[in-house]
Coordinates of C-alpha atoms and ligand atoms in Angstrom, one line a residue:
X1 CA 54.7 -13.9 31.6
X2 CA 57.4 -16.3 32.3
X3 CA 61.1 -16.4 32.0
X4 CA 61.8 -18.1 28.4
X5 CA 64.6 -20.3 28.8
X6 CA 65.2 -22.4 25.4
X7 CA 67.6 -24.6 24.4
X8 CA 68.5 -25.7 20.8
X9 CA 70.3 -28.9 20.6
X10 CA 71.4 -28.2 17.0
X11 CA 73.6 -27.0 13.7
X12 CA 75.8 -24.3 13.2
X13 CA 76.8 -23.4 10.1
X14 CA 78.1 -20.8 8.0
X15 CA 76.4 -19.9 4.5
X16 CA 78.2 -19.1 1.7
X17 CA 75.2 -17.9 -0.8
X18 CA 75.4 -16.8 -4.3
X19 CA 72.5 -14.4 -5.3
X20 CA 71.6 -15.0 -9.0
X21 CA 68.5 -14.3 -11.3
X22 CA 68.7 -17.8 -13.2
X23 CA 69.9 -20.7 -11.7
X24 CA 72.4 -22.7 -14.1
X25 CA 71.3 -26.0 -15.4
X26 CA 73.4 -29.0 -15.3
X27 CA 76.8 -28.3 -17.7
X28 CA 75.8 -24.5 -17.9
X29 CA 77.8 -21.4 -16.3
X30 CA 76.1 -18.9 -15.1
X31 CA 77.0 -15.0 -14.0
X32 CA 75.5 -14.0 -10.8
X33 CA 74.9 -10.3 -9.2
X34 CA 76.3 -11.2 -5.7
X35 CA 77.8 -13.7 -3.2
X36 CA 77.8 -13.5 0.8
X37 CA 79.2 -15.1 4.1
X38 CA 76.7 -15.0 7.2
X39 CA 75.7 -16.9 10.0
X40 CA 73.2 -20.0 9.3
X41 CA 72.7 -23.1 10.1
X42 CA 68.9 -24.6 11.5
X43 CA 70.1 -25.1 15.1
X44 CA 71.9 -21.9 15.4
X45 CA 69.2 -19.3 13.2
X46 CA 66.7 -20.9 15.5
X47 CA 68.7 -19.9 18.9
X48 CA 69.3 -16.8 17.6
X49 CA 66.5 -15.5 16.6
X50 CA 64.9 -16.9 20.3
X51 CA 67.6 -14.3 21.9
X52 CA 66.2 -11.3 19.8
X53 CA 62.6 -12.3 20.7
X54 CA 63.9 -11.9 24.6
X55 CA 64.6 -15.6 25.3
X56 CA 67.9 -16.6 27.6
X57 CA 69.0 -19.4 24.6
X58 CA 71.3 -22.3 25.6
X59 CA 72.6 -23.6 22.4
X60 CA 74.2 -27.1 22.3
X61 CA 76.3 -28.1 19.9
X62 CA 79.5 -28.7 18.3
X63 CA 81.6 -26.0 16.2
X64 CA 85.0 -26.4 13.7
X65 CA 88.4 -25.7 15.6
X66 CA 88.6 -23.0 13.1
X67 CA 88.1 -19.6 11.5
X68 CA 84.4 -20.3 11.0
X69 CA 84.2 -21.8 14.3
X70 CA 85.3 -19.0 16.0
X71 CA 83.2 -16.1 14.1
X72 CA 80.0 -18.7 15.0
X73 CA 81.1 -18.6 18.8
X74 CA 81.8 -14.7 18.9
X75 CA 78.2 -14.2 17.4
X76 CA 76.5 -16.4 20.0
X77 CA 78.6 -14.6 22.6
X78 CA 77.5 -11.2 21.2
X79 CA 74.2 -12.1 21.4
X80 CA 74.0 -13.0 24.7
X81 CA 73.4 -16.8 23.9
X82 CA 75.1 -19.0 26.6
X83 CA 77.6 -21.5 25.0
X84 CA 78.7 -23.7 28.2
X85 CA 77.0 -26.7 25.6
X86 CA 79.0 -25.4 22.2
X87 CA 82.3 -27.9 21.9
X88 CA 84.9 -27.7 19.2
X89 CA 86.2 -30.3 17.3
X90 CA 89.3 -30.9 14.4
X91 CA 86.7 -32.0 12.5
X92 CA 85.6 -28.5 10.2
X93 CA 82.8 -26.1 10.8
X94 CA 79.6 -27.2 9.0
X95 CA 78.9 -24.9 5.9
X96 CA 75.8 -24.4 4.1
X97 CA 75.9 -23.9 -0.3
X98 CA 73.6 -21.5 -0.8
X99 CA 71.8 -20.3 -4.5
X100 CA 69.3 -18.3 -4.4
X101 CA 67.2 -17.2 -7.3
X102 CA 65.5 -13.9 -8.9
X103 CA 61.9 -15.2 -6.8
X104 CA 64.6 -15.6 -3.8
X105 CA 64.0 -19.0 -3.6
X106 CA 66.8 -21.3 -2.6
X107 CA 68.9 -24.7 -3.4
X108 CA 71.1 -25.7 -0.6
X109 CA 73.8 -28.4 0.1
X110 CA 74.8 -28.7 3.5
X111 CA 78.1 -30.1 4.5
X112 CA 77.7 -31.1 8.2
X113 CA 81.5 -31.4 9.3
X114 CA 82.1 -30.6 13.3
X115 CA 77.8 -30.9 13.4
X116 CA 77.7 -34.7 13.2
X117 CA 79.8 -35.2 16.3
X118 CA 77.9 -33.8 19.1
X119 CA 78.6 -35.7 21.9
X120 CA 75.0 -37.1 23.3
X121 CA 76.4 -37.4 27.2
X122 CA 77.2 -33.5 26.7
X123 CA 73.5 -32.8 25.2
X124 CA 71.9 -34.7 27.9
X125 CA 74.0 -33.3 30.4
X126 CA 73.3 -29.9 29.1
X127 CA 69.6 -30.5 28.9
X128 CA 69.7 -31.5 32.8
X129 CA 71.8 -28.8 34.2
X130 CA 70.4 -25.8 32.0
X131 CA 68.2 -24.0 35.4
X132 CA 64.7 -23.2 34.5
X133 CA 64.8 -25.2 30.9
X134 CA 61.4 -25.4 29.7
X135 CA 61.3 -25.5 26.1
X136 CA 63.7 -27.7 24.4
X137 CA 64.4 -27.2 20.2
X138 CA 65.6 -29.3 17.4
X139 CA 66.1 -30.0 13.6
X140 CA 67.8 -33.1 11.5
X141 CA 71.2 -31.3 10.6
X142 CA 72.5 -33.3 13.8
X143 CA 72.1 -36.9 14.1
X144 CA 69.2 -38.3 15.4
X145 CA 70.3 -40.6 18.2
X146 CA 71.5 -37.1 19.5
X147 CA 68.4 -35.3 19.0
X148 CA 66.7 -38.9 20.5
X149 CA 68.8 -38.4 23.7
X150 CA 68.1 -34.7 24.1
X151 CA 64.5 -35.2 24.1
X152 CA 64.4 -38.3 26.7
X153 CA 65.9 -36.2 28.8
X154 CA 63.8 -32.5 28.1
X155 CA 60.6 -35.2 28.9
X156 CA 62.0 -36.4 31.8
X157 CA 63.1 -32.8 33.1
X158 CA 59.3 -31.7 32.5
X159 CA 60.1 -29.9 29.2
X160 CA 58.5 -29.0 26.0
X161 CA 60.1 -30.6 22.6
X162 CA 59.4 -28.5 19.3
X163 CA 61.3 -30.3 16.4
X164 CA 61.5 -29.0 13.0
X165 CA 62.4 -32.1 10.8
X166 CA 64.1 -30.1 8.7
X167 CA 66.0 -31.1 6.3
X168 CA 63.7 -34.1 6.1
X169 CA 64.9 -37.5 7.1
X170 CA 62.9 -40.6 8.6
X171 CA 62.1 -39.8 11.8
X172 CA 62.4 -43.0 14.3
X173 CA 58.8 -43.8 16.4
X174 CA 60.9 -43.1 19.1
X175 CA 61.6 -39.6 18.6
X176 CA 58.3 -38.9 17.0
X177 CA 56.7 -40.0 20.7
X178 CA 59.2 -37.9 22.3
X179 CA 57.9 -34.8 20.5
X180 CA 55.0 -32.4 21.6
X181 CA 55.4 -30.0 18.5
X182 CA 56.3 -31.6 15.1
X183 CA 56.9 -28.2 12.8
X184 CA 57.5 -29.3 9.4
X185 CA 57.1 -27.1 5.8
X186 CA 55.0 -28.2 3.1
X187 CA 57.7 -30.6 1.7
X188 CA 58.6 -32.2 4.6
X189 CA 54.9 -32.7 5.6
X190 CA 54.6 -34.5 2.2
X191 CA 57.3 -36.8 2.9
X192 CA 56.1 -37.3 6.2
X193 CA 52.9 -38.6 5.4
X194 CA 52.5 -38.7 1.6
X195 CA 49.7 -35.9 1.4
X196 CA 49.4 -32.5 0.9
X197 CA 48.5 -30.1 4.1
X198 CA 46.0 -28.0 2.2
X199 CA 44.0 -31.4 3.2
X200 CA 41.7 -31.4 6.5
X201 CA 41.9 -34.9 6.6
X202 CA 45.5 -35.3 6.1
X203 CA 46.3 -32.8 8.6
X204 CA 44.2 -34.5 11.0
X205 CA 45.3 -38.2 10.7
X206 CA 48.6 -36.3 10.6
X207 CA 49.7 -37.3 14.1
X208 CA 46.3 -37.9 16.4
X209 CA 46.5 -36.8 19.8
X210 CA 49.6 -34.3 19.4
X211 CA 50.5 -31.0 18.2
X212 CA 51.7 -30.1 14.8
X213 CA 52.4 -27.1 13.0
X214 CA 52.6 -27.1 9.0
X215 CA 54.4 -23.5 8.0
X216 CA 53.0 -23.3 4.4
X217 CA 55.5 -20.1 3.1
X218 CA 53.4 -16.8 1.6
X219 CA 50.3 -18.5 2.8
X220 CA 51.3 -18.2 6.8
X221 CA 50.9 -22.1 8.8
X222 CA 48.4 -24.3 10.0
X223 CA 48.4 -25.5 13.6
X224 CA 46.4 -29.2 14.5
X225 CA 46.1 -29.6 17.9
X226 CA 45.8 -32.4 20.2
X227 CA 42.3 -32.7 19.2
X228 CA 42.3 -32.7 16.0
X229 CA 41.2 -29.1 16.0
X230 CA 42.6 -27.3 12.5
X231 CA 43.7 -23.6 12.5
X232 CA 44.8 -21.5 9.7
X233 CA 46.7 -18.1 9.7
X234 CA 47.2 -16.0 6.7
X235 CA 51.0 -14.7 6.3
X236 CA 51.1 -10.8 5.6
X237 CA 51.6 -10.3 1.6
X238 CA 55.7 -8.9 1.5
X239 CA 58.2 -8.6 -1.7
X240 CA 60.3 -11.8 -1.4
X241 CA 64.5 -11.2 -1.2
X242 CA 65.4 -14.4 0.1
X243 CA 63.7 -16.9 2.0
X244 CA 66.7 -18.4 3.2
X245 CA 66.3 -19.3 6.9
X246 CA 62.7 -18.2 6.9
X247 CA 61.7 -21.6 8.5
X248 CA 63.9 -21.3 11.3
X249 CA 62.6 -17.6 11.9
X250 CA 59.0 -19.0 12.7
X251 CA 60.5 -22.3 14.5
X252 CA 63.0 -20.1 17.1
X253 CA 59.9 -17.1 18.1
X254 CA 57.3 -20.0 17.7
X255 CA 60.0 -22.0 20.7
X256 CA 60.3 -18.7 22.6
X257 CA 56.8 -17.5 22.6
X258 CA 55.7 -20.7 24.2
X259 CA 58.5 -20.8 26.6
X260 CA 57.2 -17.2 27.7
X261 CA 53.8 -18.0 28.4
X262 CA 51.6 -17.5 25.3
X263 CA 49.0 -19.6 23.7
X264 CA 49.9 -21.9 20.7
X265 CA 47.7 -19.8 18.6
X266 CA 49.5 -16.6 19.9
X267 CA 52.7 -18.5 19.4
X268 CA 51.9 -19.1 16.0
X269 CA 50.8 -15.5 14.5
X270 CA 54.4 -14.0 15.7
X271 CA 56.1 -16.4 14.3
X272 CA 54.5 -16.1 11.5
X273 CA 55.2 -12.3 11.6
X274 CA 59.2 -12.5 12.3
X275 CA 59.3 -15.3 9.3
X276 CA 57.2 -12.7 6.6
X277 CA 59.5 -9.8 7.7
X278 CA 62.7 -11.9 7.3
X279 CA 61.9 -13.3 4.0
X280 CA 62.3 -9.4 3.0
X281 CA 65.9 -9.5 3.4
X282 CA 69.1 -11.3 2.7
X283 CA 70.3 -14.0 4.2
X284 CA 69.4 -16.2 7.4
X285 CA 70.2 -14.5 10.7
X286 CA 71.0 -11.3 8.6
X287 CA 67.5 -11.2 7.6
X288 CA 66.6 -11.3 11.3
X289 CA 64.7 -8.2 12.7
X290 CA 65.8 -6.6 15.8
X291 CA 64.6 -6.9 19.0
X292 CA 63.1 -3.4 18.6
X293 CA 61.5 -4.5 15.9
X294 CA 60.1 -7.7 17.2
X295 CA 58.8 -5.7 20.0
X296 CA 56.4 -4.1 17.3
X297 CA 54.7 -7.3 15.9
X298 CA 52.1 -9.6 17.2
Ligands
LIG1 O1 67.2 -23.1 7.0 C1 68.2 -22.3 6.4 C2 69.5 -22.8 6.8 O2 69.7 -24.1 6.2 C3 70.7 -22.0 6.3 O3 71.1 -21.0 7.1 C4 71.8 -23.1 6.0 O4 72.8 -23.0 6.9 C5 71.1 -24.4 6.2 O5 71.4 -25.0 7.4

Protein backbone atom coordinates (compact mmCIF):
# COMPACT_ATOMS: atom_id res chain seq x y z
CA UNK A 1 0.00 0.00 0.00
CA UNK A 2 0.82 3.57 -0.48
CA UNK A 3 1.47 6.52 1.66
CA UNK A 4 -2.18 8.35 2.04
CA UNK A 5 -1.55 11.83 1.76
CA UNK A 6 -5.15 13.83 1.76
CA UNK A 7 -5.98 17.16 1.80
CA UNK A 8 -9.36 18.65 2.75
CA UNK A 9 -9.83 22.14 1.39
CA UNK A 10 -12.76 22.74 3.78
CA UNK A 11 -14.98 23.94 7.12
CA UNK A 12 -14.28 23.97 10.57
CA UNK A 13 -16.75 24.35 12.89
CA UNK A 14 -17.69 23.90 16.30
CA UNK A 15 -21.26 22.23 17.17
CA UNK A 16 -23.21 23.28 19.73
CA UNK A 17 -26.02 20.29 19.86
CA UNK A 18 -28.98 20.02 21.95
CA UNK A 19 -30.11 16.29 22.56
CA UNK A 20 -33.88 16.15 22.84
CA UNK A 21 -36.71 13.40 22.37
CA UNK A 22 -39.26 15.85 20.50
CA UNK A 23 -38.22 18.54 18.56
CA UNK A 24 -40.32 21.85 19.24
CA UNK A 25 -42.56 23.10 16.68
CA UNK A 26 -42.73 26.60 15.60
CA UNK A 27 -43.94 28.96 18.81
CA UNK A 28 -43.47 25.84 21.16
CA UNK A 29 -40.68 25.42 24.07
CA UNK A 30 -39.41 22.47 24.57
CA UNK A 31 -37.24 20.64 27.61
CA UNK A 32 -34.32 18.70 26.44
CA UNK A 33 -32.17 15.85 28.23
CA UNK A 34 -28.70 17.27 27.17
CA UNK A 35 -26.58 19.88 25.28
CA UNK A 36 -22.83 19.52 24.08
CA UNK A 37 -19.77 21.39 22.53
CA UNK A 38 -17.48 19.24 20.10
CA UNK A 39 -15.48 19.55 17.11
CA UNK A 40 -17.57 19.51 13.65
CA UNK A 41 -17.68 21.01 10.78
CA UNK A 42 -17.73 18.86 6.98
CA UNK A 43 -14.16 19.89 6.05
CA UNK A 44 -12.66 19.34 9.43
CA UNK A 45 -14.78 15.70 10.52
CA UNK A 46 -13.60 14.61 7.17
CA UNK A 47 -9.70 15.43 7.85
CA UNK A 48 -10.00 14.01 11.00
CA UNK A 49 -11.35 11.10 10.66
CA UNK A 50 -8.68 10.44 7.44
CA UNK A 51 -5.86 10.91 10.40
CA UNK A 52 -7.43 8.01 12.57
CA UNK A 53 -7.77 5.80 9.49
CA UNK A 54 -3.64 6.32 9.12
CA UNK A 55 -3.76 9.18 6.51
CA UNK A 56 -1.03 12.26 6.83
CA UNK A 57 -4.14 14.99 6.38
CA UNK A 58 -3.35 18.48 5.22
CA UNK A 59 -6.34 20.55 6.07
CA UNK A 60 -6.85 24.01 4.40
CA UNK A 61 -8.82 26.34 5.74
CA UNK A 62 -9.56 29.32 7.61
CA UNK A 63 -10.36 29.35 11.53
CA UNK A 64 -11.96 32.46 14.03
CA UNK A 65 -9.16 34.53 15.85
CA UNK A 66 -10.78 33.15 18.81
CA UNK A 67 -11.59 30.78 21.59
CA UNK A 68 -13.18 28.37 19.13
CA UNK A 69 -10.54 28.91 16.81
CA UNK A 70 -7.98 28.03 18.93
CA UNK A 71 -9.54 24.67 20.57
CA UNK A 72 -10.19 23.69 16.49
CA UNK A 73 -6.35 24.34 15.89
CA UNK A 74 -5.11 22.43 19.13
CA UNK A 75 -7.27 19.39 18.03
CA UNK A 76 -5.81 19.25 14.55
CA UNK A 77 -2.46 19.65 16.17
CA UNK A 78 -3.26 16.72 18.53
CA UNK A 79 -4.14 14.71 15.88
CA UNK A 80 -1.32 14.90 14.00
CA UNK A 81 -3.13 16.88 11.07
CA UNK A 82 -0.62 19.38 9.45
CA UNK A 83 -2.12 22.96 9.57
CA UNK A 84 0.69 25.04 7.48
CA UNK A 85 -2.92 25.73 5.20
CA UNK A 86 -5.28 26.64 8.40
CA UNK A 87 -5.29 30.82 8.60
CA UNK A 88 -7.18 32.92 11.10
CA UNK A 89 -9.19 35.62 10.50
CA UNK A 90 -11.25 38.58 12.83
CA UNK A 91 -14.01 37.32 11.22
CA UNK A 92 -15.53 34.44 14.04
CA UNK A 93 -15.17 30.75 14.03
CA UNK A 94 -17.97 28.96 12.00
CA UNK A 95 -20.49 27.23 14.38
CA UNK A 96 -22.81 24.53 13.61
CA UNK A 97 -26.80 24.61 15.61
CA UNK A 98 -27.29 21.26 16.26
CA UNK A 99 -30.88 19.31 17.39
CA UNK A 100 -30.99 16.12 17.43
CA UNK A 101 -33.95 13.99 18.09
CA UNK A 102 -35.07 10.70 20.17
CA UNK A 103 -34.37 8.64 16.38
CA UNK A 104 -30.99 10.82 16.57
CA UNK A 105 -31.74 12.44 13.65
CA UNK A 106 -30.66 15.91 13.19
CA UNK A 107 -31.75 19.76 12.05
CA UNK A 108 -28.79 21.93 11.59
CA UNK A 109 -28.00 25.67 10.90
CA UNK A 110 -24.70 26.45 10.10
CA UNK A 111 -23.18 29.88 10.55
CA UNK A 112 -20.06 29.94 8.30
CA UNK A 113 -18.17 33.05 9.79
CA UNK A 114 -14.12 32.78 9.37
CA UNK A 115 -15.12 29.62 6.69
CA UNK A 116 -16.29 31.91 3.81
CA UNK A 117 -12.91 33.74 3.60
CA UNK A 118 -10.49 31.22 2.63
CA UNK A 119 -8.14 32.78 0.63
CA UNK A 120 -8.09 30.68 -2.94
CA UNK A 121 -4.19 31.76 -3.74
CA UNK A 122 -3.48 30.02 -0.23
CA UNK A 123 -5.69 26.81 -1.20
CA UNK A 124 -4.06 26.57 -4.53
CA UNK A 125 -0.80 27.17 -3.18
CA UNK A 126 -1.39 24.65 -0.52
CA UNK A 127 -2.65 22.10 -3.01
CA UNK A 128 0.73 22.57 -5.10
CA UNK A 129 3.28 22.44 -2.39
CA UNK A 130 1.55 19.60 -0.14
CA UNK A 131 4.61 16.58 -1.24
CA UNK A 132 3.06 13.44 -2.29
CA UNK A 133 -0.73 14.90 -2.52
CA UNK A 134 -2.82 12.47 -4.15
CA UNK A 135 -6.16 12.67 -3.02
CA UNK A 136 -7.74 15.97 -2.70
CA UNK A 137 -11.40 16.44 -0.50
CA UNK A 138 -14.20 18.83 -0.41
CA UNK A 139 -17.74 19.91 0.69
CA UNK A 140 -20.05 23.32 0.06
CA UNK A 141 -19.53 24.88 3.59
CA UNK A 142 -16.67 26.94 1.80
CA UNK A 143 -17.41 28.86 -1.22
CA UNK A 144 -17.30 27.36 -4.46
CA UNK A 145 -14.94 29.49 -6.46
CA UNK A 146 -12.54 28.16 -3.62
CA UNK A 147 -13.38 24.72 -3.90
CA UNK A 148 -13.27 25.51 -8.01
CA UNK A 149 -9.67 26.70 -7.59
CA UNK A 150 -8.51 23.83 -5.39
CA UNK A 151 -9.58 21.24 -7.76
CA UNK A 152 -7.89 22.95 -11.07
CA UNK A 153 -5.04 22.69 -9.35
CA UNK A 154 -5.34 18.78 -7.55
CA UNK A 155 -6.12 17.98 -11.64
CA UNK A 156 -3.34 19.66 -12.79
CA UNK A 157 -0.99 18.20 -9.94
CA UNK A 158 -2.18 14.60 -11.00
CA UNK A 159 -4.69 14.26 -8.08
CA UNK A 160 -7.85 12.63 -7.22
CA UNK A 161 -11.05 15.11 -6.32
CA UNK A 162 -13.76 13.44 -4.02
CA UNK A 163 -16.45 16.19 -3.23
CA UNK A 164 -19.26 15.74 -0.99
CA UNK A 165 -21.85 18.49 -2.01
CA UNK A 166 -22.85 18.63 1.16
CA UNK A 167 -24.89 20.87 2.31
CA UNK A 168 -26.35 21.02 -1.20
CA UNK A 169 -25.99 23.99 -3.41
CA UNK A 170 -25.86 24.25 -7.38
CA UNK A 171 -22.81 22.89 -8.30
CA UNK A 172 -21.18 25.00 -11.43
CA UNK A 173 -20.33 22.63 -14.75
CA UNK A 174 -17.05 23.69 -13.98
CA UNK A 175 -16.55 22.03 -10.76
CA UNK A 176 -18.69 19.12 -11.62
CA UNK A 177 -15.96 18.29 -14.60
CA UNK A 178 -13.31 18.93 -12.15
CA UNK A 179 -14.51 16.10 -9.94
CA UNK A 180 -13.72 12.28 -10.17
CA UNK A 181 -15.93 11.26 -7.13
CA UNK A 182 -19.25 13.13 -6.56
CA UNK A 183 -20.49 11.61 -2.94
CA UNK A 184 -23.74 12.99 -2.20
CA UNK A 185 -26.71 11.49 0.44
CA UNK A 186 -30.03 10.65 -0.64
CA UNK A 187 -31.17 14.37 -0.42
CA UNK A 188 -28.66 15.92 -2.15
CA UNK A 189 -28.78 13.28 -4.91
CA UNK A 190 -32.49 14.28 -5.26
CA UNK A 191 -31.67 17.88 -5.70
CA UNK A 192 -28.99 17.03 -7.86
CA UNK A 193 -30.88 15.39 -10.41
CA UNK A 194 -34.53 15.32 -9.37
CA UNK A 195 -34.80 11.45 -8.81
CA UNK A 196 -34.58 9.09 -6.27
CA UNK A 197 -31.21 6.74 -6.08
CA UNK A 198 -33.08 3.53 -5.28
CA UNK A 199 -33.51 4.07 -9.29
CA UNK A 200 -31.06 2.08 -11.79
CA UNK A 201 -31.71 4.40 -14.31
CA UNK A 202 -31.36 7.45 -12.34
CA UNK A 203 -28.15 6.45 -10.90
CA UNK A 204 -26.93 5.73 -14.20
CA UNK A 205 -27.74 8.88 -16.23
CA UNK A 206 -26.59 10.28 -12.91
CA UNK A 207 -23.25 11.53 -14.25
CA UNK A 208 -22.08 9.18 -17.44
CA UNK A 209 -18.65 8.48 -17.70
CA UNK A 210 -17.56 9.27 -13.94
CA UNK A 211 -17.65 8.04 -10.53
CA UNK A 212 -20.35 8.67 -8.02
CA UNK A 213 -21.17 7.39 -4.70
CA UNK A 214 -24.82 7.76 -3.27
CA UNK A 215 -24.47 7.04 0.83
CA UNK A 216 -28.18 5.98 1.42
CA UNK A 217 -27.98 6.04 5.71
CA UNK A 218 -29.08 2.48 7.47
CA UNK A 219 -29.13 1.00 4.00
CA UNK A 220 -25.15 1.41 3.44
CA UNK A 221 -24.25 3.34 -0.40
CA UNK A 222 -24.29 2.70 -3.90
CA UNK A 223 -21.21 3.25 -6.03
CA UNK A 224 -21.82 3.95 -10.27
CA UNK A 225 -18.77 3.77 -11.92
CA UNK A 226 -17.32 5.15 -14.93
CA UNK A 227 -19.23 2.63 -16.78
CA UNK A 228 -22.22 2.81 -15.67
CA UNK A 229 -21.67 -0.27 -13.62
CA UNK A 230 -24.20 -0.08 -10.27
CA UNK A 231 -22.99 -1.58 -6.88
CA UNK A 232 -24.82 -1.86 -3.70
CA UNK A 233 -23.57 -2.42 -0.14
CA UNK A 234 -25.78 -3.17 2.76
CA UNK A 235 -24.81 -0.96 6.02
CA UNK A 236 -24.52 -3.26 9.32
CA UNK A 237 -28.02 -2.98 11.28
CA UNK A 238 -26.74 -0.64 14.71
CA UNK A 239 -28.98 1.27 17.44
CA UNK A 240 -28.96 4.95 16.18
CA UNK A 241 -27.53 7.86 18.95
CA UNK A 242 -26.83 10.46 16.65
CA UNK A 243 -26.13 10.59 13.15
CA UNK A 244 -24.57 13.79 13.27
CA UNK A 245 -21.41 13.77 11.06
CA UNK A 246 -22.08 10.32 9.82
CA UNK A 247 -21.63 11.51 6.23
CA UNK A 248 -18.41 12.88 6.71
CA UNK A 249 -17.23 9.53 8.54
CA UNK A 250 -17.84 7.64 5.17
CA UNK A 251 -16.53 10.65 2.96
CA UNK A 252 -12.91 11.10 5.11
CA UNK A 253 -12.01 6.86 5.20
CA UNK A 254 -13.74 6.60 1.72
CA UNK A 255 -10.74 9.74 0.72
CA UNK A 256 -8.11 7.84 2.72
CA UNK A 257 -8.73 4.42 1.59
CA UNK A 258 -8.27 5.46 -1.98
CA UNK A 259 -5.27 7.51 -1.24
CA UNK A 260 -3.80 4.21 0.34
CA UNK A 261 -4.22 2.01 -2.51
CA UNK A 262 -7.55 0.10 -2.25
CA UNK A 263 -10.15 -0.51 -4.75
CA UNK A 264 -13.37 1.81 -4.93
CA UNK A 265 -15.35 -1.13 -3.89
CA UNK A 266 -12.88 -1.80 -0.91
CA UNK A 267 -13.04 2.00 -0.36
CA UNK A 268 -16.56 1.92 -0.02
CA UNK A 269 -17.37 -1.12 2.44
CA UNK A 270 -14.92 0.72 5.28
CA UNK A 271 -16.45 3.65 4.94
CA UNK A 272 -19.41 2.32 5.22
CA UNK A 273 -18.17 0.51 8.38
CA UNK A 274 -16.55 3.69 10.26
CA UNK A 275 -19.99 5.71 9.34
CA UNK A 276 -22.49 2.66 10.96
CA UNK A 277 -20.09 2.51 14.06
CA UNK A 278 -20.24 6.41 14.43
CA UNK A 279 -23.79 6.86 14.05
CA UNK A 280 -23.75 4.69 17.59
CA UNK A 281 -22.42 7.63 19.41
CA UNK A 282 -22.71 11.26 20.08
CA UNK A 283 -21.65 13.75 18.24
CA UNK A 284 -19.40 14.30 15.03
CA UNK A 285 -15.70 13.64 15.53
CA UNK A 286 -16.74 12.47 19.13
CA UNK A 287 -18.55 9.64 17.59
CA UNK A 288 -15.28 8.86 15.73
CA UNK A 289 -13.79 5.36 16.46
CA UNK A 290 -10.18 5.01 17.24
CA UNK A 291 -7.56 4.11 15.26
CA UNK A 292 -7.46 0.77 17.09
CA UNK A 293 -10.68 0.33 16.30
CA UNK A 294 -10.62 1.16 12.70
CA UNK A 295 -7.84 -1.25 12.45
CA UNK A 296 -10.56 -3.95 13.25
CA UNK A 297 -13.08 -3.22 10.35
CA UNK A 298 -13.05 -3.91 6.76
O1 LIG B 1 -21.97 16.84 8.75
C1 LIG B 1 -22.07 17.18 10.10
C2 LIG B 1 -21.52 18.53 10.33
O2 LIG B 1 -22.32 19.47 9.65
C3 LIG B 1 -21.53 18.97 11.76
O3 LIG B 1 -20.36 18.61 12.45
C4 LIG B 1 -21.75 20.47 11.66
O4 LIG B 1 -20.63 21.20 12.05
C5 LIG B 1 -22.10 20.74 10.21
O5 LIG B 1 -21.06 21.28 9.52
Amino acid sequence: MSKAVIAVVGSAMIDLTAYASLIPAPGQTLEGDLFTTGFGGKGANQGVIGALCGAQVHFIGKLGNDLFGDSIYENFKQLGIDTKFVDRSDTPNGVAHIWVDGDGENRIIIIPGANHEIDINRAVEGIKTIPELSVVVAQCEIKQEVTVAAFKAAKEHGCLTILNPAPFQELSTQLLALTDWLIPNESEFFSICGQDPSSDPALINFRPGKNSIVTLGAHGAVLIDTNGAITRCAAPTVKVVDTTGAGDAFVGTFAYALASGKTALEAMKLGISVASLSVTRKGAQSSYPTQTEIATLS
